[in-house]
Amino acid sequence: AMVASEYCLHQEDVEDHKCFEACGASTFQSKGITVEGKCPSKYSTIDKVVTEEQCPDGVTNLRYCQSTALNVTIATKGEAGVAMVASEYCLHQEDVEDHKCFEACGASPFQSKGITVYGKCPSKYSTVDKVVTEEQCPDGVTNLRYCQSTALNVTIATKGEAGVIAMV
């Protein structure tokens, strides 16, 4: 019976292959989640679930709506088979001449100057020469000052081929 009277809203984040689904026992509003109904079925994995008590309008402080407050469960859903290990996003660039590969990984999609091939380095690059973690903007060029809300940590590993010594 609970399922039949459940009210849901959703919002897709197509770029990150995610959908946010908010459901409650009666109608409500939720900031940033505005489309009526559940997430499309292609979002079949559940990354996170949070239940919050809120006012029906989604903005009023709970003190002022004690009689109408409701629990809203917000599920962050993903697309099966799209997420990589621990939802890590990686780019790589091979330097064939020097037998090296540069591998940049972050928690969400980003761009990195000079590292443009999607995915991790090929397995033949099995040694790690150096690892550096840098905070950057998703586009890889904007100054951090202008992307505080979207900045992410990108770990860049310089990998080499085992048994190959680069001639200097």
Coordinates of C-alpha atoms in Angstrom, one line a residue:
A1 CA 0.0 0.0 0.0
M2 CA 2.9 2.4 0.8
V3 CA 4.3 2.0 -2.8
A4 CA 1.0 3.0 -4.4
S5 CA 0.7 6.3 -2.5
E6 CA 4.4 7.2 -2.8
Y7 CA 5.2 10.5 -4.5
C8 CA 8.5 10.8 -6.3
L9 CA 10.5 13.5 -8.1
H10 CA 13.7 13.0 -10.0
Q11 CA 16.5 14.9 -11.8
E12 CA 19.0 13.4 -14.3
D13 CA 22.6 14.3 -14.4
V14 CA 23.3 12.9 -17.9
E15 CA 26.9 14.0 -18.1
D16 CA 27.8 12.0 -14.9
H17 CA 25.4 9.1 -15.7
K18 CA 23.4 9.7 -12.5
C19 CA 19.9 10.4 -11.4
F20 CA 18.6 11.8 -8.1
E21 CA 15.3 10.3 -7.0
A22 CA 13.4 11.9 -4.1
C23 CA 10.3 10.0 -2.7
G24 CA 7.9 10.7 0.1
A25 CA 4.5 9.6 1.4
S26 CA 2.8 12.8 0.1
T27 CA 3.5 15.6 -2.4
F28 CA 6.5 17.8 -1.7
Q29 CA 9.1 20.0 -3.5
S30 CA 12.8 19.5 -3.4
K31 CA 15.4 22.0 -4.5
G32 CA 17.1 20.9 -7.7
I33 CA 15.0 17.8 -8.1
T34 CA 11.9 18.9 -10.1
V35 CA 10.8 16.2 -12.6
E36 CA 7.7 14.2 -11.5
G37 CA 8.1 10.4 -11.2
K38 CA 10.9 8.0 -10.5
C39 CA 14.3 7.9 -12.4
P40 CA 14.2 6.2 -15.8
S41 CA 14.9 2.5 -15.5
K42 CA 18.4 2.7 -17.0
Y43 CA 19.6 4.1 -13.7
S44 CA 19.6 0.6 -12.0
T45 CA 22.4 0.9 -9.4
I46 CA 22.0 2.7 -6.1
D47 CA 25.1 4.7 -5.1
K48 CA 23.7 6.4 -2.0
V49 CA 20.5 6.8 0.0
V50 CA 19.7 9.6 2.5
T51 CA 16.4 10.2 4.3
E52 CA 15.7 13.7 5.5
E53 CA 12.7 15.2 7.3
Q54 CA 11.5 18.4 5.6
C55 CA 8.7 20.8 5.0
P56 CA 6.4 20.1 2.0
D57 CA 7.8 23.2 0.1
G58 CA 11.4 22.0 0.5
V59 CA 12.6 25.3 1.9
T60 CA 10.8 26.3 5.1
N61 CA 12.6 25.5 8.4
L62 CA 11.2 22.4 10.1
R63 CA 10.3 24.5 13.2
Y64 CA 7.5 26.1 11.2
C65 CA 5.9 23.0 9.7
Q66 CA 5.8 20.4 12.5
S67 CA 2.3 19.3 11.6
T68 CA 3.0 18.8 7.8
A69 CA 6.7 17.7 7.9
L70 CA 7.5 14.5 6.0
N71 CA 10.4 12.2 5.5
V72 CA 11.9 12.3 2.0
T73 CA 14.2 9.6 0.8
I74 CA 16.8 10.8 -1.8
A75 CA 18.5 8.0 -3.7
T76 CA 21.5 8.7 -6.0
K77 CA 21.3 6.2 -8.8
G78 CA 23.8 5.3 -11.5
E79 CA 23.8 3.4 -14.8
A80 CA 24.9 -0.2 -14.5
G81 CA 28.1 -0.9 -16.4
V82 CA 28.9 2.8 -16.9
A83 CA 30.6 3.4 -13.5
M84 CA 34.2 2.4 -13.4
V85 CA 36.0 0.9 -10.4
A86 CA 34.9 3.0 -7.4
S87 CA 33.4 5.4 -10.0
E88 CA 36.9 6.6 -10.9
Y89 CA 37.3 8.5 -14.2
C90 CA 40.7 8.2 -15.9
L91 CA 42.5 9.6 -18.9
H92 CA 46.0 8.5 -20.2
Q93 CA 48.6 9.5 -22.7
E94 CA 51.4 7.2 -24.0
D95 CA 54.9 8.5 -24.7
V96 CA 56.0 5.5 -26.8
E97 CA 59.5 6.9 -27.5
D98 CA 60.4 7.1 -23.7
H99 CA 58.4 3.9 -22.8
K100 CA 56.2 5.9 -20.4
C101 CA 52.5 6.5 -19.9
F102 CA 50.8 9.3 -18.0
E103 CA 47.6 8.3 -16.2
A104 CA 45.3 11.0 -14.7
C105 CA 42.4 9.8 -12.5
G106 CA 39.7 11.7 -10.6
A107 CA 36.3 11.0 -8.9
S108 CA 34.3 12.6 -11.8
P109 CA 34.9 13.5 -15.5
F110 CA 37.6 16.1 -16.2
Q111 CA 40.0 17.3 -18.9
S112 CA 43.8 17.4 -18.6
K113 CA 46.2 19.3 -20.9
G114 CA 48.2 16.7 -23.0
I115 CA 46.4 13.7 -21.4
T116 CA 43.4 13.0 -23.7
V117 CA 42.8 9.2 -24.2
Y118 CA 39.9 7.8 -22.1
G119 CA 40.8 5.0 -19.7
K120 CA 43.8 3.8 -17.8
C121 CA 47.3 3.2 -19.3
P122 CA 47.8 -0.1 -21.1
S123 CA 48.9 -2.9 -18.7
K124 CA 52.4 -3.1 -20.2
Y125 CA 53.2 0.1 -18.2
S126 CA 53.4 -1.8 -14.9
T127 CA 55.9 0.3 -12.9
V128 CA 55.0 3.6 -11.2
D129 CA 57.8 6.2 -11.4
K130 CA 56.0 9.2 -9.8
V131 CA 52.6 10.1 -8.4
V132 CA 51.3 13.7 -8.0
T133 CA 47.8 14.8 -6.9
E134 CA 46.6 18.2 -7.9
E135 CA 43.4 20.1 -7.3
Q136 CA 42.0 21.5 -10.6
C137 CA 38.9 22.7 -12.4
P138 CA 37.1 20.1 -14.5
D139 CA 38.1 21.8 -17.8
G140 CA 41.8 21.6 -16.9
V141 CA 42.5 25.2 -17.7
T142 CA 40.4 27.6 -15.6
N143 CA 42.1 29.0 -12.5
L144 CA 41.0 27.3 -9.2
R145 CA 39.6 30.7 -7.9
Y146 CA 36.8 30.5 -10.5
C147 CA 35.7 26.9 -9.9
Q148 CA 35.6 26.4 -6.1
S149 CA 32.3 24.5 -6.2
T150 CA 33.4 22.1 -9.0
A151 CA 37.1 21.7 -8.3
L152 CA 38.4 18.1 -8.0
N153 CA 41.6 16.3 -7.1
V154 CA 43.3 14.6 -10.0
T155 CA 46.0 12.1 -9.4
I156 CA 48.6 11.8 -12.2
A157 CA 50.8 8.7 -12.2
T158 CA 53.9 8.5 -14.5
K159 CA 54.2 4.8 -15.4
G160 CA 57.0 3.0 -17.1
E161 CA 57.5 -0.4 -18.8
A162 CA 59.2 -3.0 -16.5
G163 CA 62.7 -3.9 -17.6
V164 CA 63.0 -0.9 -20.0
I165 CA 65.5 1.7 -19.2
A166 CA 65.0 5.0 -21.0
M167 CA 68.2 6.3 -22.7
V168 CA 69.0 9.8 -21.7

